[in-house]
Amino acid sequence: MPSLALKNLFYDKVRLAVTLVGIIFSVVLSSVQLGLFVGFQRATSDILFYSNADLWITSENVTHAEDGVPFSEKKLYKVLGSPDVERVEKQIVQFANWKKPNGADTGILLVGGNLDGGMGVPFKIVRGNIEDLNKPDAVMVEELYADKLGVSEIGETVEIGGFRAEVVGFTRGVRSFTTSPPVFTTFKNAQNFFGLPEDQTLYLVVRAKEGAELQALKTDLKNRVSNVDVYTRMEWTNKQRNYWMFGTGAGITVLIAAALGLLVGVVVVAQTIYAATVDHIKEYGTLKAMGATNFYLYKVIITQAFLSGLIGYAIGMSIALVVSYISQQGTTAIILPWQLVLALFGLTMIMCIGASVVSINKVTRIDPAMVFKG
Amino acid sequence: MNKAIEVKDLVKTYGSGETAVHALKKVDLNVFEGELLLLLGASGSGKTTLISIIGGILSATSGSCKIRGTEIVGLPQSKLPKVRLDNIGFIFQGFNLFPALTAQENVEITLDLKGIKGRKAKRKSTELLERVGLGDKLKSHPSDLSGGQKQRVAIARALAGEPHIILADEPTAALDSESGKLIMDLLQELAHEQKRSIVVVTHDNRIFDYADRIVEIEDGRIQDAETEKHGDGESLHIPTEMIEQGANA
Ligand SMILES: Nc1ncnc2c1ncn2[C@@H]1O[C@H](COP(=O)(O)OP(=O)(O)OP(=O)(O)O)[C@@H](O)[C@H]1O
Ligand SMILES: [Mg+2]
C-alpha cells in the first residue's frame, strides 16, 4: 500500500507540483506572518524584556511603556523600605524629538536608566563603551536605524528635545515597533532631554533580593506605595506586547494574514487531493472490488496527504528560515522560535490530512460495481 | 462435482417505482469447480449485474447466492470485502491496472491486501508473472505493455489472491484474436488444471470454443437451455443451437 500511495503521488508530476506549491505557499505565508508577529511582539518590548529588572513600577493605569506618567521620585524611598528590595532606580522610557546633523527632525524612543543599577540600560552594544554614557549629553543609538537617525559614527552630535547630544556608541538588534528608533542614555541625560522636573520619574525599576518571592514583593510594594502599579518584568513585557499587538490591531492584521495562508493551504491541498482522488476513482473502485476495505483506501489517501505535507513543509520551512535569517539583518525581523517551527509542522500535517477528508468521503461512497462500467 | 457458485431465485431491481429496472428476474445458475462457463446475452440483458452480485460487489434485491457454500445475499457491506478477497478474482475488459505501478507491483497489490509483503511478495509475484508468460516484463509499466500483456498482468494479479472463482467481463473484447486466444488458453488452463471456476461474460464468438458450458441470459432470465461441452470439445455450443438440458443442474 505505501508503494501505491507513493507511486501514485509521484506518477503525476504536474499535480504533485501543484500540491507542493500550494503547501509551500501556505507554509511560507503563514510562517512569515507568524514570524512577523513574533518579531513585532519582541520589537515592542525588547527594552522591557532585556531590562534586567525584577519589577517595574508605573503610575496607575499606564497602558504601555511609551505612555508613562511622571510621579514623585520620593516613592523610590518607600520602595527601598521593603526588606526584599535590593536596589531601585529611576527609569525613563518616552518618545522624544531628534534633530539629525542635517537639521531634519525625527521621532525617537528615549530610554534612560542608571548605569550603576544595571537596569534599563543599553544591551547588544557593538560599538563604544557603556561607561561613555556617563558623559553629559551622551547617547547610544541602534545601528539598524543609523540612516534614519542620520548618524554613522561615534562622536557625531545631534539635538534631542532641543538639547545637544553626542553619539558615544551603537547597539545592534534592538528594534522598535513604532517608527521611533530606540536611543539609550542615562536617566539624568534623559531627564534633561525630556524636560522632566528634577524630582520626578516615569518609572522605577526594582531588583529584588536573591530568593525573594516576586508576587509577594509586588503586593508588599503596592501596600507601601500609593497610586502606582507594580509589574514583574514579564507581566510588564506582556502588557506592552498585548497593547501594541491587540490594542492597536497591528497584531490582528498579521494573524489574519497567517490564518489566510493556512486557509489557502487547506483549500489548495484539499482541491488537489480531491482532484487526484477523482482521477484515480477507477483504481479505488478496482481496489475495492479486489477486496480492499475502506480503511485500506483511507490509508492510501492519507499517506499521500501526509507525504505531500511532509515534502511541502520541508521546502516551505526552509524558505521561511532563509527569509527569517535575511530579515534579521534589517529593521523588520521575522523571528521563528523553534516552538513556532514545530507548531507549524503539526498545523501543516493536520491541514493536509484534514484536506483529505473530502476525498475519504468520496472513496467511501464508491460503488465497487463501477469497475465494470466503460 | 462441487458447486462453487449456487445462484437461486436471484432478483435484482435497480431503483423503484415507475423507474425501476428489473435487471435480474429470478435467475438460477450453478457453476462447478474446474468449469469454464461462458455467459452470453444481448446488451442490457443483465450479465454484468449477475457477475457483480456473484462477485460480492453488488447487493441483490432477493434470492440466494452461495459462494462455496456461504450465502452472500443479505451479508452486511462490511463483510463483503473479505468474501471477495478470499474467493473472487476479477478480470475486466479495460484491464483496470494501476498505471503508476509496474507489472510486478500491480500483482503485489493483491498480495498486500492478503497480508503478504516483502521478499515473499516479490517471489510470488515473479512466479505469477512468469506463469502468464511475462517473466521479462516485471518492471514494465502498463503503458509499455500491449493489450494482451496487460490482460495477462490482470490475470496474474487476480491469481495472486488464489481465488476459487474468477469472474471476467468481456476479457477479450479489447484484444486482437491472437491475444484473445492466449488469454482464453490461460483461463481454460486455470479451470481445468487448477480446478478454479471461471465465468466469462462475452459477446466474442471467437472464444466460444473454449467454453465447457454456455449459458445465455435474456432480459434478466437464464434461458432454460444450456450447452455443455463434453470432455473432448466436440459438441456444438452456439446458444441458438443449444441442447436441452436441466438449466439449473
Ligand atoms: N446502476 C444501475 N442503475 C440502474 N439500472 C441499471 C444499473 N446498472 C444496470 N442497469 C440496468 O440493468 C439492466 C442490466 O444491465 P447490465 O449492465 O447487467 O447488462 P449487460 O448484460 O451487462 O449489458 P452489456 O452487454 O451492455 O454490458 C440494463 O437495463 C441496465 O440499463
Ligand atoms: Mg455488461
XYZ file of C-alpha atoms and ligand atoms in Angstrom:
655
model
C 0.000 0.000 0.000
C 2.630 2.582 0.844
C 4.050 1.925 -2.564
C 0.702 2.633 -4.243
C 0.322 5.899 -2.324
C 3.889 6.918 -3.067
C 3.866 5.810 -6.700
C 0.549 7.453 -7.442
C 1.798 10.620 -5.817
C 4.946 10.778 -7.939
C 3.298 9.434 -11.072
C 1.538 12.671 -11.862
C 4.370 15.156 -11.509
C 2.322 18.171 -12.515
C -0.301 17.519 -9.895
C 2.368 16.861 -7.295
C 3.974 20.170 -8.209
C 0.663 21.999 -7.836
C 0.026 20.365 -4.475
C 3.507 21.178 -3.262
C 3.355 24.760 -4.467
C 0.096 25.126 -2.553
C 1.555 23.718 0.629
C 4.817 25.621 0.273
C 2.947 28.857 -0.342
C 0.830 28.197 2.677
C 3.760 27.271 4.924
C 5.853 30.240 3.809
C 2.999 32.716 4.076
C 1.817 31.590 7.457
C 5.266 31.158 8.961
C 6.429 34.531 7.677
C 3.302 36.167 9.067
C 3.588 34.392 12.388
C 7.317 35.145 12.416
C 6.480 38.784 11.794
C 4.040 38.619 14.651
C 6.732 37.284 16.954
C 9.199 39.823 15.576
C 6.785 42.689 16.140
C 5.934 41.424 19.567
C 9.564 41.421 20.535
C 10.235 44.757 18.895
C 7.546 46.348 21.044
C 9.045 45.030 24.220
C 12.767 44.249 23.962
C 13.680 47.241 26.070
C 11.466 45.851 28.825
C 12.279 42.198 28.312
C 16.033 42.886 28.452
C 15.697 45.491 31.207
C 17.300 43.249 33.819
C 14.809 44.493 36.402
C 12.709 42.173 38.519
C 9.876 44.648 38.882
C 8.646 47.762 37.110
C 6.693 50.392 38.990
C 4.488 52.734 36.981
C 1.885 55.376 37.663
C -1.549 53.902 37.947
C -3.316 52.762 34.773
C -0.408 53.214 32.405
C -1.281 51.049 29.386
C 2.099 50.851 27.663
C 5.702 51.816 28.206
C 5.699 54.824 25.853
C 2.829 56.329 27.813
C 4.365 56.690 31.258
C 3.014 59.379 33.598
C 5.546 61.187 35.825
C 5.403 60.679 39.552
C 7.462 61.852 42.506
C 10.883 60.282 42.988
C 10.109 60.191 46.705
C 8.292 56.951 46.084
C 11.719 55.435 45.495
C 12.448 55.664 49.202
C 9.194 53.987 50.094
C 10.168 51.145 47.792
C 13.560 50.900 49.459
C 11.721 50.407 52.710
C 10.749 46.930 51.690
C 13.153 44.330 53.112
C 13.079 42.271 49.930
C 14.287 45.098 47.686
C 17.951 45.009 46.717
C 18.025 48.086 44.532
C 15.696 50.679 42.987
C 16.470 53.059 40.140
C 14.589 55.748 38.297
C 13.878 54.991 34.685
C 12.654 56.881 31.661
C 11.076 55.432 28.510
C 9.492 58.086 26.387
C 9.125 59.389 22.848
C 11.292 62.391 22.093
C 12.291 64.535 19.171
C 15.649 64.039 17.436
C 17.180 66.592 15.141
C 19.649 64.991 12.753
C 23.018 66.584 12.000
C 21.464 67.858 8.750
C 18.702 69.589 10.719
C 15.770 67.290 9.851
C 13.504 66.057 12.665
C 12.549 62.504 13.526
C 10.936 60.757 16.487
C 12.895 58.503 18.830
C 12.174 56.352 21.832
C 14.372 57.616 24.609
C 15.459 55.007 27.147
C 17.259 56.360 30.188
C 18.468 54.228 33.053
C 21.046 54.429 35.797
C 24.244 52.702 34.686
C 25.211 51.782 38.242
C 21.959 49.932 38.687
C 22.497 47.908 35.519
C 18.757 48.008 34.843
C 17.094 49.625 31.818
C 20.475 50.303 30.223
C 21.672 49.594 26.687
C 22.311 45.994 25.629
C 23.657 44.370 22.461
C 26.313 47.099 22.303
C 28.525 46.672 19.222
C 30.479 49.930 19.264
C 31.533 52.160 22.152
C 31.666 51.586 25.908
C 28.711 51.747 28.201
C 30.724 53.927 30.652
C 30.947 56.638 27.996
C 27.248 57.237 28.568
C 28.194 58.895 31.862
C 29.366 61.921 29.895
C 26.675 64.576 29.929
C 24.645 64.541 26.687
C 25.966 61.108 25.679
C 23.621 58.659 23.857
C 23.874 55.271 22.194
C 21.834 54.556 19.100
C 20.750 51.469 17.251
C 22.804 50.700 14.158
C 19.791 49.353 12.267
C 18.310 52.842 12.357
C 21.558 54.769 11.859
C 20.402 56.015 8.448
C 17.068 57.133 9.771
C 18.823 58.979 12.572
C 21.339 60.481 10.182
C 24.379 59.311 12.153
C 27.008 56.705 11.430
C 29.989 57.439 13.607
C 30.812 57.820 17.260
C 31.316 61.482 18.083
C 28.588 62.889 15.861
C 26.337 65.399 17.531
C 22.611 65.905 17.197
C 19.835 67.548 19.204
C 17.292 65.767 21.372
C 14.357 67.829 22.614
C 16.369 70.928 21.796
C 19.441 69.856 23.777
C 22.788 68.868 22.319
C 23.505 65.150 22.312
C 26.594 63.206 21.292
C 26.676 59.669 19.918
C 29.086 57.561 22.012
C 28.161 54.084 20.801
C 25.909 51.777 18.852
C 23.742 48.818 19.676
C 22.707 46.261 17.069
C 19.450 44.320 17.091
C 17.334 46.447 19.434
C 14.316 47.029 17.253
C 11.403 49.351 17.526
C 7.846 48.533 16.640
C 6.846 52.119 16.135
C 8.613 54.409 13.706
C 10.717 55.746 16.582
C 14.127 54.063 16.972
C 15.386 53.364 20.483
C 18.070 55.725 21.788
C 19.795 54.875 25.070
C 21.158 57.273 27.599
C 21.401 57.716 31.375
C 18.440 58.640 33.476
C 19.996 62.009 34.151
C 20.515 62.819 30.465
C 17.059 61.572 29.576
C 15.578 63.761 32.272
C 17.216 66.758 30.601
C 16.308 65.808 27.072
C 12.762 65.114 28.078
C 12.481 68.127 30.326
C 11.295 66.096 33.286
C 11.335 68.023 36.596
C 14.263 67.117 38.893
C 12.145 65.334 41.475
C 10.075 63.299 39.029
C 10.469 59.974 37.313
C 8.411 57.975 34.822
C 9.220 54.543 36.186
C 11.043 52.793 38.941
C 12.909 49.606 38.204
C 13.494 47.234 41.084
C 15.929 44.448 41.727
C 14.684 42.053 44.370
C 16.893 40.345 46.909
C 18.112 36.902 45.990
C 15.346 34.358 46.558
C 12.599 36.921 47.151
C 9.126 35.880 46.062
C 8.188 38.388 43.367
C 4.413 38.149 43.696
C 4.670 38.682 47.438
C 7.055 41.588 46.915
C 4.632 43.086 44.394
C 1.830 43.023 46.937
C 4.096 44.428 49.591
C 5.120 47.337 47.331
C 1.517 48.042 46.345
C 0.754 48.420 50.041
C 3.763 50.643 50.747
C 3.485 52.928 47.744
C 0.300 54.718 46.814
C -1.043 55.424 43.330
C 1.271 53.078 41.450
C 1.021 49.784 39.617
C 3.672 47.129 40.107
C 4.507 44.517 37.485
C 7.054 41.782 37.207
C 9.318 42.196 34.208
C 7.369 39.582 32.232
C 3.996 40.981 33.219
C 5.040 44.407 32.057
C 6.565 42.962 28.882
C 3.358 41.091 28.100
C 1.197 44.103 28.868
C 3.293 46.089 26.418
C 3.056 43.356 23.795
C -0.674 42.998 24.138
C -1.165 46.727 23.919
C 0.731 47.055 20.658
C -0.351 43.780 19.090
C -4.006 43.748 20.055
C -4.797 47.172 21.498
C -3.783 48.741 18.207
C -4.965 45.985 15.860
C -1.498 45.675 14.340
C -1.162 42.094 15.528
C -4.605 41.074 14.359
C -3.745 42.061 10.813
C -0.658 39.884 10.853
C -2.514 36.978 12.433
C -5.301 37.211 9.874
C -2.736 37.030 7.097
C -1.252 33.962 8.776
C -4.677 32.351 9.061
C -5.364 33.170 5.424
C -2.110 31.492 4.491
C -3.201 28.343 6.264
C -6.653 28.533 4.724
C -5.212 28.859 1.233
C -3.093 25.834 2.033
C -6.069 23.778 3.146
C -8.072 24.730 0.070
C -5.265 24.064 -2.399
C -4.344 20.771 -0.790
C -7.955 19.654 -0.430
C -8.587 20.585 -4.029
C -5.567 18.792 -5.462
C -6.010 15.691 -3.342
C -9.665 15.600 -4.273
C -8.895 16.020 -7.970
C -6.318 13.248 -7.695
C -8.844 11.012 -5.973
C -11.444 11.633 -8.639
C -8.883 10.928 -11.351
C -7.975 7.657 -9.695
C -11.530 6.745 -8.812
C -11.498 3.695 -11.047
C -8.371 2.464 -9.330
C -10.002 2.883 -5.963
C -13.038 1.020 -7.279
C -10.782 -1.752 -8.544
C -9.087 -1.954 -5.161
C -12.484 -2.285 -3.536
C -13.523 -4.998 -5.971
C -10.265 -6.783 -5.222
C -11.291 -6.910 -1.586
C -9.687 -3.800 -0.132
C -11.576 -2.396 2.825
C -12.458 1.278 3.059
C -9.795 1.524 5.707
C -7.187 0.392 3.195
C -8.259 3.119 0.792
C -8.137 5.727 3.554
C -4.597 4.690 4.277
C -3.649 5.278 0.650
C -5.233 8.718 0.600
C -3.955 9.803 3.992
C -0.460 8.563 3.202
C -0.487 10.710 0.073
C -1.695 13.726 2.018
C 0.899 13.071 4.692
C 3.751 12.737 2.205
C 2.678 15.877 0.364
C 2.554 17.699 3.664
C 5.958 16.446 4.705
C 7.685 17.445 1.475
C 5.817 20.745 1.243
C 6.608 21.613 4.818
C 10.291 20.771 4.453
C 10.668 23.027 1.428
C 8.370 25.756 2.727
C 10.019 25.926 6.127
C 13.484 26.021 4.572
C 12.413 29.031 2.537
C 10.852 30.643 5.594
C 14.011 30.109 7.638
C 16.121 31.745 4.945
C 13.678 34.657 4.768
C 13.811 34.870 8.546
C 17.600 34.914 8.538
C 17.744 37.646 5.922
C 15.067 39.702 7.658
C 17.064 39.764 10.843
C 19.732 41.823 9.121
C 17.133 44.603 8.796
C 14.698 46.525 10.932
C 11.710 44.214 10.435
C 12.642 40.895 11.953
C 10.779 37.705 11.125
C 11.513 35.512 14.104
C 10.791 31.793 14.051
C 11.306 30.301 17.500
C 11.599 26.513 17.471
C 8.214 26.204 19.153
C 6.665 28.007 16.203
C 8.566 25.863 13.702
C 7.281 22.776 15.471
C 3.725 24.058 15.793
C 3.644 24.886 12.102
C 4.754 21.366 11.326
C 1.819 19.998 13.294
C -0.508 22.503 11.713
C 0.667 21.651 8.198
C 0.170 17.954 8.787
C -3.277 18.486 10.283
C -4.110 20.749 7.374
C -3.019 18.190 4.779
C -4.706 15.280 6.442
C -7.802 17.373 7.115
C -7.828 18.324 3.467
C -8.100 14.673 2.517
C -11.344 14.226 4.439
C -13.454 15.190 1.428
C -11.604 12.629 -0.637
C -12.046 9.973 2.009
C -15.734 10.666 1.883
C -15.599 10.180 -1.859
C -13.933 6.762 -1.782
C -16.262 5.582 0.953
C -19.107 6.087 -1.474
C -17.511 4.353 -4.421
C -19.761 1.602 -5.643
C -17.347 -1.170 -6.483
C -19.732 -2.309 -9.216
C -18.480 0.727 -11.146
C -15.425 -1.267 -12.167
C -17.384 -2.955 -14.911
C -18.593 0.281 -16.405
C -16.855 1.590 -19.509
C -18.628 -32.066 -8.980
C -18.739 -29.431 -6.299
C -20.722 -26.283 -6.823
C -18.540 -23.218 -6.446
C -21.377 -20.854 -7.181
C -25.005 -21.569 -6.423
C -27.495 -18.927 -7.506
C -31.189 -19.384 -6.813
C -34.205 -17.154 -7.480
C -31.881 -14.206 -7.715
C -33.653 -10.910 -8.296
C -32.051 -7.546 -8.855
C -34.135 -4.444 -9.314
C -32.409 -1.120 -9.817
C -34.375 1.813 -8.446
C -38.010 1.601 -7.521
C -41.489 2.628 -8.557
C -42.050 3.779 -12.103
C -38.381 3.942 -12.977
C -37.475 0.518 -11.568
C -35.306 -1.627 -13.828
C -35.756 -5.347 -13.342
C -32.266 -6.431 -14.325
C -32.487 -9.982 -12.962
C -35.793 -11.806 -12.658
C -35.357 -14.978 -10.641
C -32.116 -16.292 -12.000
C -30.928 -19.800 -11.182
C -27.378 -20.810 -12.028
C -24.760 -23.213 -10.771
C -21.109 -23.096 -11.598
C -18.909 -26.050 -10.792
C -15.318 -26.360 -9.763
C -12.985 -26.667 -12.703
C -15.506 -25.306 -15.120
C -15.162 -22.500 -17.624
C -18.597 -21.087 -18.226
C -19.455 -18.547 -20.888
C -22.286 -16.190 -20.141
C -23.886 -14.770 -23.256
C -26.649 -12.272 -23.712
C -27.669 -9.162 -25.519
C -26.675 -5.780 -24.229
C -28.700 -4.903 -21.153
C -29.741 -8.488 -20.521
C -28.190 -8.473 -17.025
C -24.826 -10.205 -17.445
C -22.770 -7.652 -15.607
C -25.402 -7.365 -12.924
C -25.264 -11.115 -12.381
C -21.497 -11.421 -12.064
C -21.363 -8.308 -9.907
C -23.685 -9.959 -7.415
C -21.773 -13.221 -7.581
C -18.578 -11.280 -7.037
C -19.959 -9.569 -3.964
C -19.681 -6.046 -5.294
C -23.397 -5.515 -5.803
C -26.192 -6.429 -3.456
C -29.122 -8.456 -4.710
C -32.742 -7.499 -4.157
C -33.754 -11.011 -3.184
C -32.921 -14.651 -3.711
C -29.834 -16.570 -2.830
C -26.235 -16.632 -3.961
C -23.861 -19.024 -2.303
C -20.140 -18.784 -2.828
C -18.593 -22.123 -1.919
C -21.479 -22.725 0.423
C -21.552 -19.293 2.028
C -24.658 -17.193 1.479
C -23.700 -13.686 0.448
C -27.128 -12.191 -0.250
C -28.005 -10.069 2.756
C -24.465 -10.093 4.083
C -23.605 -6.690 5.579
C -21.463 -4.418 3.388
C -18.611 -4.617 5.854
C -18.308 -8.396 5.423
C -18.135 -8.371 1.633
C -14.538 -7.233 1.094
C -13.312 -10.334 2.896
C -15.560 -12.595 0.813
C -14.128 -11.042 -2.334
C -10.573 -11.176 -1.102
C -10.837 -14.841 -0.160
C -12.781 -16.150 -3.121
C -13.007 -13.921 -6.124
C -10.687 -12.701 -8.826
C -11.960 -10.157 -11.296
C -10.830 -9.627 -14.864
C -12.053 -6.544 -16.670
C -12.488 -5.580 -20.270
C -10.440 -2.427 -19.620
C -7.795 -4.294 -17.538
C -8.050 -1.791 -14.644
C -4.360 -1.945 -13.865
C -2.712 0.700 -11.697
C -0.829 2.828 -14.206
C 1.694 4.168 -11.714
C 2.809 0.681 -10.741
C 4.961 -1.813 -12.607
C 3.534 -5.173 -13.648
C 5.085 -6.723 -10.596
C 3.784 -4.044 -8.245
C 0.313 -4.452 -9.696
C 0.414 -8.104 -8.709
C 1.853 -7.229 -5.321
C -1.193 -5.101 -4.507
C -3.314 -8.237 -4.246
C -0.650 -9.853 -2.114
C -0.501 -6.775 0.081
C -4.262 -6.975 0.576
C -3.761 -10.557 1.647
C -1.051 -9.529 4.047
C 1.832 -10.936 2.018
C 4.668 -8.431 1.829
C 8.345 -8.001 1.205
C 10.525 -10.749 -0.253
C 7.751 -13.296 -0.219
C 5.557 -10.966 -2.264
C 8.399 -10.351 -4.719
C 8.938 -14.050 -5.217
C 5.293 -14.853 -5.574
C 4.583 -12.009 -7.994
C 7.560 -13.013 -10.117
C 6.280 -16.576 -10.218
C 2.804 -15.492 -11.232
C 4.021 -13.219 -13.991
C 6.270 -15.972 -15.272
C 3.278 -18.265 -15.327
C 1.379 -15.863 -17.591
C 4.430 -15.514 -19.803
C 5.563 -12.105 -18.645
C 8.702 -13.071 -16.793
C 10.576 -10.452 -18.775
C 8.127 -7.634 -18.106
C 8.246 -7.428 -14.325
C 9.442 -3.859 -14.300
C 7.291 -2.608 -17.167
C 4.530 -0.134 -16.542
C 1.106 -0.838 -18.063
C 1.635 1.963 -20.578
C 4.553 -0.018 -22.016
C 2.561 -3.223 -22.447
C 0.247 -4.383 -25.234
C -3.413 -5.051 -24.509
C -2.864 -8.781 -24.303
C 0.075 -8.313 -21.973
C -1.954 -6.004 -19.768
C -4.720 -8.564 -19.531
C -2.176 -11.181 -18.570
C -0.887 -8.916 -15.814
C -4.502 -8.545 -14.695
C -4.855 -12.331 -14.622
C -1.670 -12.671 -12.610
C -2.991 -10.024 -10.262
C -6.280 -11.898 -9.873
C -4.430 -15.180 -9.341
C -2.285 -13.693 -6.603
C -5.306 -13.870 -4.343
C -5.593 -17.585 -5.111
C -9.288 -17.185 -5.845
C -11.501 -20.204 -6.389
C -13.643 -18.171 -8.689
C -12.589 -15.872 -11.493
C -15.179 -13.538 -12.953
C -14.312 -11.944 -16.254
C -16.406 -9.331 -18.023
C -15.567 -9.215 -21.724
C -11.891 -10.039 -21.114
C -11.086 -10.331 -24.803
C -13.253 -7.587 -26.258
C -10.410 -5.097 -26.334
C -7.894 -7.567 -27.744
C -6.949 -8.868 -31.179
C -7.831 -12.506 -31.782
C -4.305 -13.721 -31.196
C -4.100 -12.100 -27.756
C -7.666 -13.100 -27.025
C -6.809 -16.735 -27.643
C -3.808 -16.514 -25.383
C -5.969 -15.144 -22.599
C -8.583 -17.830 -23.083
C -5.923 -20.547 -23.157
C -4.744 -19.266 -19.859
C -8.198 -19.123 -18.322
C -9.000 -22.600 -19.588
C -5.828 -23.956 -18.084
C -6.716 -22.333 -14.759
C -10.106 -24.004 -14.833
C -9.041 -27.417 -15.933
C -5.692 -27.811 -14.244
C -6.205 -25.796 -11.106
C -9.891 -26.535 -10.654
C -10.946 -22.936 -10.473
C -14.407 -21.858 -11.562
C -14.337 -19.315 -14.306
C -17.246 -17.285 -15.567
C -16.608 -15.294 -18.699
C -19.138 -12.776 -19.932
C -18.689 -12.296 -23.623
C -20.064 -11.320 -26.992
C -16.959 -12.605 -28.647
C -17.810 -15.612 -30.813
C -14.117 -16.219 -31.441
C -13.846 -17.699 -27.977
C -16.916 -19.926 -27.874
C -14.706 -22.957 -28.414
C -13.179 -22.540 -25.005
C -16.427 -22.976 -23.121
C -17.200 -26.048 -21.081
C -20.703 -24.723 -20.924
C -22.510 -21.781 -22.365
C -25.389 -20.073 -20.607
C -27.469 -17.401 -22.201
C -29.265 -14.724 -20.350
C -32.093 -12.823 -21.921
C -33.920 -9.921 -20.384
C -32.914 -10.877 -16.859
C -33.675 -14.575 -17.204
C -31.442 -17.544 -17.884
C -32.660 -19.349 -20.965
C -33.644 -22.760 -19.800
C -31.304 -24.366 -22.259
C -27.610 -24.637 -21.666
C -24.975 -26.170 -23.789
C -22.466 -28.409 -22.210
C -19.338 -29.419 -23.908
C -18.245 -32.869 -23.076
C -14.632 -33.695 -22.489
C -13.074 -33.634 -25.918
C -14.879 -30.489 -27.004
C -16.781 -31.980 -29.910
C -20.252 -30.749 -29.194
C -21.860 -27.618 -30.506
C -22.067 -24.617 -28.364
C -23.776 -21.803 -30.202
C -26.588 -20.732 -27.928
C -29.265 -20.784 -30.605
C -28.483 -24.420 -31.167
C -28.433 -25.308 -27.529
C -29.098 -28.791 -26.405
C -31.881 -29.231 -23.907
C -30.503 -29.695 -20.509
C -31.581 -29.093 -16.920
C -30.863 -25.412 -16.784
C -30.328 -25.427 -13.066
C -28.249 -28.521 -12.982
N -26.672 1.105 -11.685
C -27.769 0.884 -12.436
N -28.882 1.606 -12.217
C -29.994 1.386 -12.957
N -30.074 0.489 -13.917
C -29.009 -0.257 -14.196
C -27.787 -0.095 -13.471
N -26.863 -0.963 -13.957
C -27.500 -1.652 -14.936
N -28.766 -1.222 -15.081
C -29.761 -1.763 -16.000
O -29.914 -3.116 -15.728
C -30.039 -3.843 -16.933
C -28.932 -4.883 -16.995
O -27.696 -4.218 -17.088
P -26.314 -4.982 -17.199
O -25.241 -3.980 -17.120
O -26.303 -6.071 -16.223
O -26.404 -5.572 -18.664
P -25.292 -6.330 -19.507
O -25.915 -7.595 -19.921
O -24.029 -6.387 -18.772
O -25.168 -5.371 -20.752
P -23.856 -5.058 -21.662
O -23.704 -6.210 -22.565
O -24.280 -3.837 -22.405
O -22.738 -4.848 -20.730
C -29.965 -2.825 -18.048
O -31.288 -2.498 -18.430
C -29.291 -1.653 -17.429
O -29.714 -0.461 -18.028
Mg -22.077 -5.584 -19.053
